[in-house]
Coordinates of C-alpha atoms in Angstrom, one line a residue:
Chain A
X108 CA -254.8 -147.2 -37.5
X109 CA -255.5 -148.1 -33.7
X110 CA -256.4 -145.3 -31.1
X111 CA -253.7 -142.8 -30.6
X112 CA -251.7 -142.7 -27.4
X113 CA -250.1 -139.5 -25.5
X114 CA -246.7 -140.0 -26.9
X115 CA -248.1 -140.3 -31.0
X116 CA -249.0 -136.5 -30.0
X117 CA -245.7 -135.4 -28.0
X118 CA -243.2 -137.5 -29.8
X119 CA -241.1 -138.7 -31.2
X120 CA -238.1 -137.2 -30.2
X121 CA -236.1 -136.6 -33.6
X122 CA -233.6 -134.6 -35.1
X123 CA -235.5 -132.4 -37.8
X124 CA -236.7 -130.6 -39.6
X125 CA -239.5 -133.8 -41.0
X126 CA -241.1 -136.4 -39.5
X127 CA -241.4 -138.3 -42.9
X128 CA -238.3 -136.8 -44.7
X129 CA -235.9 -137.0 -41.6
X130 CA -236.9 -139.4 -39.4
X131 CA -238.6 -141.7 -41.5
X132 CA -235.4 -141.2 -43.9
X133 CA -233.4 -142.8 -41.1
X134 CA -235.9 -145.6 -40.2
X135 CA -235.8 -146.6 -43.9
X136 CA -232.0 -146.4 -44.1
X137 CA -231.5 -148.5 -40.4
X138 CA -234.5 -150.9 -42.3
X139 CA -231.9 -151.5 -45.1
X140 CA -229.2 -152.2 -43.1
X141 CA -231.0 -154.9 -40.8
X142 CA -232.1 -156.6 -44.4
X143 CA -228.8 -156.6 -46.0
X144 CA -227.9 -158.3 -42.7
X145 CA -224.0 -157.0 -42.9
X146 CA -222.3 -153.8 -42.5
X147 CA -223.0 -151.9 -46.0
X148 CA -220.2 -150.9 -47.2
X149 CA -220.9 -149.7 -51.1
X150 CA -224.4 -148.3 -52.4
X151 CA -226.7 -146.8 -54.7
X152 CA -229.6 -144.5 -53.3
X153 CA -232.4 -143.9 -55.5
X154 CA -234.8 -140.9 -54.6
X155 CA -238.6 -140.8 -55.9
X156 CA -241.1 -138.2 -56.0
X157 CA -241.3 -136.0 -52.7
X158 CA -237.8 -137.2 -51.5
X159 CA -236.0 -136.4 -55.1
X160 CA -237.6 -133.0 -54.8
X161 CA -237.7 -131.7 -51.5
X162 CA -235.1 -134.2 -49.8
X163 CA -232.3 -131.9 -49.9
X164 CA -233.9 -129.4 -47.9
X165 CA -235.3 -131.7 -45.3
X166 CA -231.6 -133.7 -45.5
X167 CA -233.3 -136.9 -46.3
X168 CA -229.9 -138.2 -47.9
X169 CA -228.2 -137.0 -44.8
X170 CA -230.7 -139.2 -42.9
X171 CA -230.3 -142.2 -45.3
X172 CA -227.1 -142.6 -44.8
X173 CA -227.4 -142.0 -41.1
X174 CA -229.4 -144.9 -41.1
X175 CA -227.3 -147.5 -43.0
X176 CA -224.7 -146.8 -40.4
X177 CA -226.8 -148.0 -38.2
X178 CA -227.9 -144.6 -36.2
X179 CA -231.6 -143.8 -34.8
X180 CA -234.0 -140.5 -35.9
X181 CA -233.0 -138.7 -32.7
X182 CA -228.9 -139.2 -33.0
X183 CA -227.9 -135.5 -33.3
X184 CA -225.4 -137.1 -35.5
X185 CA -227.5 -137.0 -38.8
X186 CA -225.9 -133.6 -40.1
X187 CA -222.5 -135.5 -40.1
X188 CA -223.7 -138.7 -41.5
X189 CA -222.0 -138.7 -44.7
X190 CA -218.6 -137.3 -43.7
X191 CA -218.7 -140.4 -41.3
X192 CA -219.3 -142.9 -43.9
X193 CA -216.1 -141.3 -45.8
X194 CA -213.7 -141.5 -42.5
X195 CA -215.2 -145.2 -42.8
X196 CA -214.1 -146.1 -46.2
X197 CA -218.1 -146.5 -47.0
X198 CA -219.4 -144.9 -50.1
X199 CA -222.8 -143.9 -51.2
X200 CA -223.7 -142.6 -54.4
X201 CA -227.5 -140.8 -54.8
X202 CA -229.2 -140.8 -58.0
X203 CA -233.1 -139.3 -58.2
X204 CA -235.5 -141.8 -60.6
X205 CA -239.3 -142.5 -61.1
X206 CA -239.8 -146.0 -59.2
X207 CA -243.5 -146.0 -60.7
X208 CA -246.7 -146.0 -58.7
X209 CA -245.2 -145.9 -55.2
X210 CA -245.8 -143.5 -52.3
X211 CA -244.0 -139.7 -52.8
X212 CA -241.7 -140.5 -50.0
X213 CA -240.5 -143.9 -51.3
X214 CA -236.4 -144.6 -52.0
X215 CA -234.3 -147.7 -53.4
X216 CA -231.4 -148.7 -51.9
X217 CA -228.9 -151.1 -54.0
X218 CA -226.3 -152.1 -50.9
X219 CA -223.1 -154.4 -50.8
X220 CA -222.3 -155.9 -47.7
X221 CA -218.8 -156.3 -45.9
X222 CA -219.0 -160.1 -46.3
X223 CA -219.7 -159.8 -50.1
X224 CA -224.2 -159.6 -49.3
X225 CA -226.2 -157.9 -52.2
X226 CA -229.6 -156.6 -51.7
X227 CA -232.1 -154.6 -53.1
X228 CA -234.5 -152.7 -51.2
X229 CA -237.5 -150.4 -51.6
X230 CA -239.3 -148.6 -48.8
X231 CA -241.5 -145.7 -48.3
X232 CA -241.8 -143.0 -45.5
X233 CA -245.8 -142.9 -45.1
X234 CA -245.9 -139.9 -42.4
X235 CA -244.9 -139.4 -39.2
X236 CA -242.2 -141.1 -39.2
X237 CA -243.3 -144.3 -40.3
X238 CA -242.2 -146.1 -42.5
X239 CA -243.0 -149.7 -44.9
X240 CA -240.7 -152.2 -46.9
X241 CA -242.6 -152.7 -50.0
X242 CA -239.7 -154.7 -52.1
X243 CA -237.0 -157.0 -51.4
X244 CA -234.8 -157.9 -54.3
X245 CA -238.3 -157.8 -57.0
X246 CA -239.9 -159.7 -54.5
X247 CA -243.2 -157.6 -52.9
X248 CA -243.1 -157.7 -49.4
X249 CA -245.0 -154.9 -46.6
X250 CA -242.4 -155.0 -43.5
X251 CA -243.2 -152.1 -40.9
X252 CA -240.6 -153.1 -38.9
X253 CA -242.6 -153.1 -36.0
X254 CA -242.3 -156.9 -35.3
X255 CA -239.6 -158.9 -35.3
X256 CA -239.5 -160.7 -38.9
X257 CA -238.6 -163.6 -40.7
X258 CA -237.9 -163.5 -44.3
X259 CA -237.5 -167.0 -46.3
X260 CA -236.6 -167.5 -49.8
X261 CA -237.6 -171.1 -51.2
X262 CA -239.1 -172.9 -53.6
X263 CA -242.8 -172.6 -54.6
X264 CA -244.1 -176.4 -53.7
X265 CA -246.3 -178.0 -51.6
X266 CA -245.2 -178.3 -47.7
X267 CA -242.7 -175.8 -47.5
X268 CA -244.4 -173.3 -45.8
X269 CA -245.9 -176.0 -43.5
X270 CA -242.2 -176.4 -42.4
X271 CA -241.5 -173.1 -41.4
X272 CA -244.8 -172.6 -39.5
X273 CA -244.1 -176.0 -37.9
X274 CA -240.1 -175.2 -36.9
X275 CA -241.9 -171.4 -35.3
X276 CA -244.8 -173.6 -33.3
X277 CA -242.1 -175.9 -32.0
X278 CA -240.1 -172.8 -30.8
X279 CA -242.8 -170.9 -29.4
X280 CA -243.0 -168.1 -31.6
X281 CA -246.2 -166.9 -32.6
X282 CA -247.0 -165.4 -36.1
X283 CA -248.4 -162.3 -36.3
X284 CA -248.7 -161.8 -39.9
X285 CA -247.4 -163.8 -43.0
X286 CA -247.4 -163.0 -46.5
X287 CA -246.4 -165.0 -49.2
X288 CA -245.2 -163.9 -53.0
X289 CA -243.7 -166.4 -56.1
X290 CA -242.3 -165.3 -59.2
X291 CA -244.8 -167.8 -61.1
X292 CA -246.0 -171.3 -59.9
X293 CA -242.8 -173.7 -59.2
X294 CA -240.4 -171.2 -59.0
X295 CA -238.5 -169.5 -56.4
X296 CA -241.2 -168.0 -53.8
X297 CA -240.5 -165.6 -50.9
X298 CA -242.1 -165.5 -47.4
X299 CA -242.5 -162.8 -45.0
X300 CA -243.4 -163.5 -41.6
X301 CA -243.7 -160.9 -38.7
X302 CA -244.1 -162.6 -35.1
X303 CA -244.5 -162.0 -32.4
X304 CA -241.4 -163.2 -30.2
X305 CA -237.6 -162.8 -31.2
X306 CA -236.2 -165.4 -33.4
X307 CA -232.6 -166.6 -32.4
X308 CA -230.2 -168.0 -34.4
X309 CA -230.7 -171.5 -33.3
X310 CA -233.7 -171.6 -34.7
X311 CA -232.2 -169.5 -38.2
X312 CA -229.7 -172.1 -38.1
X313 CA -232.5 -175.0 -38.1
X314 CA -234.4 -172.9 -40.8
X315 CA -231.6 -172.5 -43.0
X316 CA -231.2 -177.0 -43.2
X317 CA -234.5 -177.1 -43.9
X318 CA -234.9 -178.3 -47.7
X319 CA -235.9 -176.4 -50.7
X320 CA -235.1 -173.5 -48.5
X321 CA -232.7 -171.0 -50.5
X322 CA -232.5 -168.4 -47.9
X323 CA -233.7 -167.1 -44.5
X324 CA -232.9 -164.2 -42.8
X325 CA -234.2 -162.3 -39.5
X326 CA -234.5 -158.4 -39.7
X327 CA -235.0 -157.3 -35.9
X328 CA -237.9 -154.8 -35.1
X329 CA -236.9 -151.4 -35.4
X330 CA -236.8 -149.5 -31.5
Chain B
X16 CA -265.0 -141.5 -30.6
X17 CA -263.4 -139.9 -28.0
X18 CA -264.9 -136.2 -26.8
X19 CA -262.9 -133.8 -24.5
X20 CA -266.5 -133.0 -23.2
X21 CA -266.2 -136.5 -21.7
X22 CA -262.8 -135.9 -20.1
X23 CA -264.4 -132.6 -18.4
X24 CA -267.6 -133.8 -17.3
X25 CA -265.4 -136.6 -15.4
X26 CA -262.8 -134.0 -14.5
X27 CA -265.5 -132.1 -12.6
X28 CA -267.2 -134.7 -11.1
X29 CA -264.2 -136.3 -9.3
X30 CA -262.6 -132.9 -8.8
X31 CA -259.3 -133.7 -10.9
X32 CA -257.4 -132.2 -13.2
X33 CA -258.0 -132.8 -17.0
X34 CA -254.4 -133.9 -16.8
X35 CA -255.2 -136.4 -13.8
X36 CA -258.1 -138.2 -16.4
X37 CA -255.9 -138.3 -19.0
X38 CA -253.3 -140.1 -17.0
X39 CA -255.5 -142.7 -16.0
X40 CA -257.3 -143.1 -19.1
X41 CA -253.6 -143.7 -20.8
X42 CA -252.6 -146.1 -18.0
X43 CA -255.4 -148.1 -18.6
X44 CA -254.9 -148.0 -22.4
X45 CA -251.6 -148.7 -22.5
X46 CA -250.9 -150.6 -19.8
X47 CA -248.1 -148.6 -18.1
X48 CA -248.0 -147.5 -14.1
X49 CA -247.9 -143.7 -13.9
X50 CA -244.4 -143.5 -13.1
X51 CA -243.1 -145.2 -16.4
X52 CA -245.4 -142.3 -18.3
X53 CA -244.2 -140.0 -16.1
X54 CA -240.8 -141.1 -17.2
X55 CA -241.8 -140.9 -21.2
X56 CA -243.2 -137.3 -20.5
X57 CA -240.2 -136.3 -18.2
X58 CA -238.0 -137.6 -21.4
X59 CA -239.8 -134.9 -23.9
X60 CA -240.1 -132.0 -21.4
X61 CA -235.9 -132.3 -21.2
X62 CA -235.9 -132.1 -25.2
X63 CA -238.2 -129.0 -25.3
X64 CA -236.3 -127.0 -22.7
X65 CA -232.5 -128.1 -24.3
X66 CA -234.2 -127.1 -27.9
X67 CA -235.3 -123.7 -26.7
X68 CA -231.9 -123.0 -24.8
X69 CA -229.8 -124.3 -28.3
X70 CA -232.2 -121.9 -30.1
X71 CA -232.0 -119.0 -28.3
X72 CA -227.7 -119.4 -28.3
X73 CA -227.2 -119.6 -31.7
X74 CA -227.1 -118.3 -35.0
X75 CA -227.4 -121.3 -37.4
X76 CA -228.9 -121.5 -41.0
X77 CA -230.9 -124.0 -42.0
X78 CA -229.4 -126.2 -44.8
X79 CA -231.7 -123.8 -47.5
X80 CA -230.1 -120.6 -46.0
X81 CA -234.2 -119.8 -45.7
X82 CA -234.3 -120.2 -42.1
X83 CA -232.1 -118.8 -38.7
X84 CA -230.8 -116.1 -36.4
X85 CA -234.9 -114.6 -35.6
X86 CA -235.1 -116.4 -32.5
X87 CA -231.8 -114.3 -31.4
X88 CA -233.4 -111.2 -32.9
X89 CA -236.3 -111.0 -31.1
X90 CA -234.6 -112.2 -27.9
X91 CA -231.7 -109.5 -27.7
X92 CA -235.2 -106.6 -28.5
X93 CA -236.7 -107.9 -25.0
X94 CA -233.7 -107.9 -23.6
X95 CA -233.1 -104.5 -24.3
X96 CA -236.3 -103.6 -22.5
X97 CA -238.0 -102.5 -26.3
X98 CA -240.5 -105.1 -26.3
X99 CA -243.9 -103.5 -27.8
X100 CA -246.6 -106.4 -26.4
X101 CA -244.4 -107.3 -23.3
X102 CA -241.4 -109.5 -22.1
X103 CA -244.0 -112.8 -21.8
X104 CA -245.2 -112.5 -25.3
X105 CA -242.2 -111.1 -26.7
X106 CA -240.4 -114.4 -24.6
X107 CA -243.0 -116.7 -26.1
X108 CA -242.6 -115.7 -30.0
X109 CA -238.5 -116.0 -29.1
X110 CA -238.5 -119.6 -27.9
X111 CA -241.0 -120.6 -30.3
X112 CA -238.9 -119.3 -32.9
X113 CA -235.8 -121.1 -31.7
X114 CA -237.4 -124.4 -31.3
X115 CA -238.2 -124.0 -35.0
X116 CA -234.8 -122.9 -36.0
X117 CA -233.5 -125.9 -34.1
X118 CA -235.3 -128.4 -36.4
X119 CA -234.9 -126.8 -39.4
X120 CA -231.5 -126.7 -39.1
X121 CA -231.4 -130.1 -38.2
X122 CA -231.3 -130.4 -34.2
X123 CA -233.1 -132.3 -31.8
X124 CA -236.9 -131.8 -30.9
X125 CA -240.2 -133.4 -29.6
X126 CA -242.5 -133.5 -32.6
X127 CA -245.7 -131.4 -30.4
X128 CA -248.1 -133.0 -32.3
X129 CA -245.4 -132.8 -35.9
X130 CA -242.4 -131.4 -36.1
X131 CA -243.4 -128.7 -38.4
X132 CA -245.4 -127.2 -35.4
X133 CA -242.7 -128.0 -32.4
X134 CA -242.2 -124.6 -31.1
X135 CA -245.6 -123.8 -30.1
X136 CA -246.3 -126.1 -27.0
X137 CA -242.5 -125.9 -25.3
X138 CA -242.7 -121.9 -26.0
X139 CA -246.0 -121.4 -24.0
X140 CA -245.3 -124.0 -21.0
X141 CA -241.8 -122.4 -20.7
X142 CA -243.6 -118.5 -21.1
X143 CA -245.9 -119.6 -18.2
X144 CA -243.3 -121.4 -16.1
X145 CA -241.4 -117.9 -15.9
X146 CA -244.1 -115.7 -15.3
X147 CA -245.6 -118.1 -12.8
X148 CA -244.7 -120.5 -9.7
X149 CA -244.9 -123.7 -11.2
X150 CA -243.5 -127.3 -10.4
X151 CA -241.9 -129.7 -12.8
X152 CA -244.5 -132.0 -11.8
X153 CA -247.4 -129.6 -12.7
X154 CA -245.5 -129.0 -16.2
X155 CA -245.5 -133.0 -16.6
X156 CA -249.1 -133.2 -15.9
X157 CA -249.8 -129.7 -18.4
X158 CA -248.0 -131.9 -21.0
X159 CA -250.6 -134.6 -20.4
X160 CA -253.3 -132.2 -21.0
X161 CA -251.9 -131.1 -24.2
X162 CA -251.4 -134.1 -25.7
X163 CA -254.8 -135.7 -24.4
X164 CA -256.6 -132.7 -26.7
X165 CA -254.2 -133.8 -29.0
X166 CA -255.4 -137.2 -29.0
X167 CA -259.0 -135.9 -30.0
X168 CA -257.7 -133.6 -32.5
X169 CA -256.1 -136.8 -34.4
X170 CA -259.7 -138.9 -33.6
X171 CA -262.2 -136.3 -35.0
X172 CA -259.9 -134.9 -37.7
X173 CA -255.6 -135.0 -37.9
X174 CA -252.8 -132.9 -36.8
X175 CA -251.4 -133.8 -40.6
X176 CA -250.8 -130.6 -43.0
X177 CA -251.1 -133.0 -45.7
X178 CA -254.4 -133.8 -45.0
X179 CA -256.0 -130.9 -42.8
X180 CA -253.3 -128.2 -43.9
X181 CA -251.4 -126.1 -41.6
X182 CA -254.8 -125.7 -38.8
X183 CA -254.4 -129.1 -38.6
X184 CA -250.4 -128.9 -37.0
X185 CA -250.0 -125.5 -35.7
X186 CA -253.8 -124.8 -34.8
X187 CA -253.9 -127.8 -33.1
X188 CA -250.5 -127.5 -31.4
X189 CA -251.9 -124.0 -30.2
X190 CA -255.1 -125.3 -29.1
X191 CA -252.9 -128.0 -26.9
X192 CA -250.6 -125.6 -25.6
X193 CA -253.5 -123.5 -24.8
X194 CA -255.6 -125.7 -23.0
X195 CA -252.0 -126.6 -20.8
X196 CA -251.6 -122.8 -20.1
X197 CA -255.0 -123.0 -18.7
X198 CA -254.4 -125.6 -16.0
X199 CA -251.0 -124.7 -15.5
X200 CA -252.1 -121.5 -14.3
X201 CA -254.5 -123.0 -12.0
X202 CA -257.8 -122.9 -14.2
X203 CA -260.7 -125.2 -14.4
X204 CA -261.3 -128.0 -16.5
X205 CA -263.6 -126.2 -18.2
X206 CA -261.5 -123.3 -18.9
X207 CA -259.0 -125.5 -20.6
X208 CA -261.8 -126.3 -23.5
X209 CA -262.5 -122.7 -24.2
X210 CA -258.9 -122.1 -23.9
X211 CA -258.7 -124.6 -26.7
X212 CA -261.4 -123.8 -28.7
X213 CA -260.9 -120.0 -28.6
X214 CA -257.8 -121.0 -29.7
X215 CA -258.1 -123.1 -32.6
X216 CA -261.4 -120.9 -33.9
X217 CA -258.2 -118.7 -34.6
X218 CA -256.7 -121.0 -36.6
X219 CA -259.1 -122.2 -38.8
X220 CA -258.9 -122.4 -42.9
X221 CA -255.1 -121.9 -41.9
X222 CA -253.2 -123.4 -45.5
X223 CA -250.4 -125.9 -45.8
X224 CA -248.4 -123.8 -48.5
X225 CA -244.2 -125.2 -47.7
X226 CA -241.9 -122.6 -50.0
X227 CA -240.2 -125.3 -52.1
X228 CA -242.1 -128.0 -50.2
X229 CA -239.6 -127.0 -47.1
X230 CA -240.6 -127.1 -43.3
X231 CA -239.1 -123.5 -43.0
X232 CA -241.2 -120.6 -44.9
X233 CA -243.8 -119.9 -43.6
X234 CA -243.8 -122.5 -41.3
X235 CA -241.0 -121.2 -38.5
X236 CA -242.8 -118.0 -37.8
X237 CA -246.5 -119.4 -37.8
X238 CA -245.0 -121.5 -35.0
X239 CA -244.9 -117.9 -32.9
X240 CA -247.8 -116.4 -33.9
X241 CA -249.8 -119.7 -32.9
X242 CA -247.8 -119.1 -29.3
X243 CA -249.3 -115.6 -29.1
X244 CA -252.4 -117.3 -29.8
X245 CA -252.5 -120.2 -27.4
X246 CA -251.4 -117.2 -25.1
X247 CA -254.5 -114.8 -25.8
X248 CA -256.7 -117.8 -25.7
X249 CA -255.6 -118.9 -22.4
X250 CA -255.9 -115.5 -21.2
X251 CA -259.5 -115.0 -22.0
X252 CA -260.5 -118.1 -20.7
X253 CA -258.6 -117.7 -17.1
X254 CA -260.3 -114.7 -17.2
X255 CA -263.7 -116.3 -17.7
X256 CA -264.7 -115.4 -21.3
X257 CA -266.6 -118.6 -22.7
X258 CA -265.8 -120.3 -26.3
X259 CA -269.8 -120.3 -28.1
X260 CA -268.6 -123.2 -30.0
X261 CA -267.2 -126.2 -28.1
X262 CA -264.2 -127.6 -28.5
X263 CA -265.1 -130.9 -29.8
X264 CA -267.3 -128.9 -32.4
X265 CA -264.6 -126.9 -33.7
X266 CA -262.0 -129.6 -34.0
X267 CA -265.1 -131.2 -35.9
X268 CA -264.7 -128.3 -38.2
X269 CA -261.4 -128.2 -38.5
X270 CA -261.7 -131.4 -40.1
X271 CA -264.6 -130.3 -42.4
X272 CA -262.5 -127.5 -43.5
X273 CA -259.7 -129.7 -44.3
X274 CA -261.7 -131.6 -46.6
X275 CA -263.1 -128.8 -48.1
X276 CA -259.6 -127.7 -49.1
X277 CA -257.7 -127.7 -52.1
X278 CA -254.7 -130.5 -52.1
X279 CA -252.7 -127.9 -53.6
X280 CA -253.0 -125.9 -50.0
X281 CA -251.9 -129.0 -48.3
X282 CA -248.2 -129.3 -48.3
X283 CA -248.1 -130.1 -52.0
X284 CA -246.2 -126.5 -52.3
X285 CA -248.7 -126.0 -55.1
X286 CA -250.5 -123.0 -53.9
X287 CA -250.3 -120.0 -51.5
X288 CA -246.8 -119.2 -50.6
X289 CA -245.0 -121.6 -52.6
X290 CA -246.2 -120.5 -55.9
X291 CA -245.9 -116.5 -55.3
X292 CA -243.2 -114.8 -58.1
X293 CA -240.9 -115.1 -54.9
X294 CA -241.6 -118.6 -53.6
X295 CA -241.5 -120.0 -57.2
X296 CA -237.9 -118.0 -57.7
X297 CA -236.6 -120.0 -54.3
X298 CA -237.9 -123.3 -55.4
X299 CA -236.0 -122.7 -58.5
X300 CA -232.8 -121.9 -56.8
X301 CA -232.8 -124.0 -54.5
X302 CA -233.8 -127.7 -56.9

């Protein structure tokens, strides 16, 4: 972690009563929503460790919810979260599980978008309202949502990541990180790049024609 | 690492404020005029005085039943003129109290440095700014003090529970709000260190110990008794008494202590409080 700043020590402004089971609850939540790309409208939510045991108390489903409709960690909306998504016709069903050797504060979100999207999603609350991406669909991936991000899902050969770094460098954008993950050598392979300028849909568009590209999909930096 | 011995050496040199090096040292590091982080601050100070007035008004109960109506209590006592340590200190534990209440029960605050230890810092500014003339712009720049310690407490050891227990996030908030009564009420750069250290010497070996892992028992009213503290503190040192530690010693300890303690004292809910006959039965109900 870099040097701390005034506002890490009088900030953020949130609605309570935890930075990692509130806030970070709706970071994770508003995370899930930007992947899935479309307005969730059906869902599973799968608590682990910390947030299975303690999230009631701290109104981290609350703040889930709150977050797949799209709200921030200081809406003083939170409380009403869920009665909201039932005046929307959006329904959200919670179930607590062991999702292995991940952080205490770590969730799974199994969303179904308006326009018929389906993704999986885990992510982890790491502490002050913070918050990590650790799995997209079985893929591993570590999205902070700090930086604007590309995710692409293709096929595991030679040159195709040299297309996508080539149609950024032609547009400008600069990579600030890049991680790359296959199933097993040939197969499908998924890409994670964070950069460092935003990514319009003209150049999605140009992604997306690219060949032995499956899928590719911007998730905007959280606030 | 950073030292708040540095900060007052250059504070008395230059004849500023603590808060005045801070703000420079922050508008070098991140780039910002001191208007925009004047903005930022001013955007905080508006959260801590709306969560005091919402806490004071009302009567709510946290989502766990554990938590609510105190902050009323203890205000409606001063009001009546029964207050046993005086209408500031009695003023102070209220609106920490209520600030507390507010998150628990799910309102807005300014995590000051966590949200487990909000009510400390907008209690003790907002205890000052009644008994004293103040401006909002001194209160912007006390704010800056505050959370420059707060930077050093995070350097040299955290303001985490989890990893320092509960000296690191209410000690440190009252060391902060301490060292901002101090200049606030017109003392010396140097009195703001002993402030702080006097301070958070009081808080030391404090445990992380959640009833059923919750933000609520004992959590709420540590937040007052750390006011009184940051109070006391600031007291003695505006009146000249010296801290025989400094302060960039004892957060040094703070984080040696923290080390030294058990994980199950540090917001695991596996010691202290939470596993009394009592805290054990509440965890029970409430799961």
């Amino acid at each position: 972690m870099g040097k701390s700043n005034v506002f890490d020590l009088l900030g953020p402004i949130m609605v309570g009563p935890s930075s990692s089971h509130t806030a970070g609850a709706v970071r994770l939540g508003a995370m899930a929503k930007k992947i899935l790309g479309e307005e969730p409208i059906e869902g599973t939510i799968t608590l682990h460790g910390s947030f299975a045991k303690t999230g009631k108390g701290h109104g981290t489903n609350l703040a889930l919810v709150a977050g797949l409709l799209g709200m921030s960690p200081d809406d003083e909306r939170i409380p009403e979260a869920p009665k909201m998504a039932k005046e929307r016709g959006l329904n959200f069903n919670f179930e607590t599980s062991d999702l292995g050797d991940v952080h205490p504060n770590s969730v799974k979100f199994n969303l179904l978008g308006v326009n018929g999207g389906r993704v999986q999603v885990v992510g982890s609350s790491i502490g002050g309202g913070s918050i990590v991406i650790r799995e997209i669909n079985d893929f591993q991936v570590e999205i902070k949502g700090d930086y604007p991000t590309l995710v692409v899902l293709h096929q595991d050969l030679p040159g195709v990541v040299a297309q996508v770094t080539l149609l950024l460098s032609t547009a400008q954008i600069n990579i600030a990180r890049m991680l790359v993950s296959r199933e097993k050598r040939g197969a499908q392979a998924l890409m994670v790049l964070e950069t460092d300028q935003r990514i319009d849909n003209a150049v999605l568009g140009l992604m997306r024609k690219l060949p032995r590209i499956d899928q590719a999909l911007v998730i905007e930096s959280l606030e | 690492m950073r030292a708040y011995e540095d900060w007052v050496i250059k504070a008395e040199t230059k004849g500023l404020k603590i808060s005045e090096v801070i703000l420079q040292n922050q508008m070098e590091e991140l780039e910002q005029s001191e208007q925009a982080l004047f903005q930022r601050m001013n955007k905080n100070l508006n959260v801590m005085r709306k969560s005091v007035e919402v806490g004071l008004s009302g009567e709510r109960r946290s989502l766990s039943g554990l938590v609510g109506g105190d902050a009323a209590k203890v205000e409606s006592h001063r009001k009546k003129g029964e207050s046993l340590i005086g209408e500031q200190m009695s003023g102070a534990i209220a609106k920490a109290l209520a600030v507390v209440e507010v998150n628990a029960c799910m309102g807005k605050i300014v995590a000051a440095p966590t949200a487990g230890s909000c009510g400390v810092l907008p209690a003790v500014l907002l205890t000052v700014e009644e008994s004293l003339q103040v401006s909002e712009q001194e209160i912007l720049l006390a704010l800056f003090t505050a959370a420059g310690l707060g930077m050093i407490f995070a350097d040299r050891a955290s303001v985490s529970g989890a990893e320092g227990g509960c000296q690191a996030e209410i000690g440190s908030a009252a060391a902060m709000a301490a060292a901002a009564a101090v200049e606030l009420a017109g003392g010396s750069p140097r009195q703001t260190a002993d402030a702080a250290a006097i301070a958070m010497k009081s808080m030391l070996g404090l445990v992380c110990d959640p009833v059923a892992g919750l933000v609520e028992v004992p959590c709420v009213k540590r937040n007052a008794i750390g006011a009184t503290i940051a109070l006391s503190a600031a007291e003695m040192a505006l009146s000249g008494v010296k801290s025989a530690i400094p302060i960039d010693e004892v957060i040094d300890t703070m984080a040696q202590i923290g080390k030294q303690m058990s994980c199950a004292l540090k917001e695991t809910a596996q010691g202290g409080l939470a596993v009394t006959p009592t805290g054990r039965r509440i965890q029970a109900d409430f799961l």
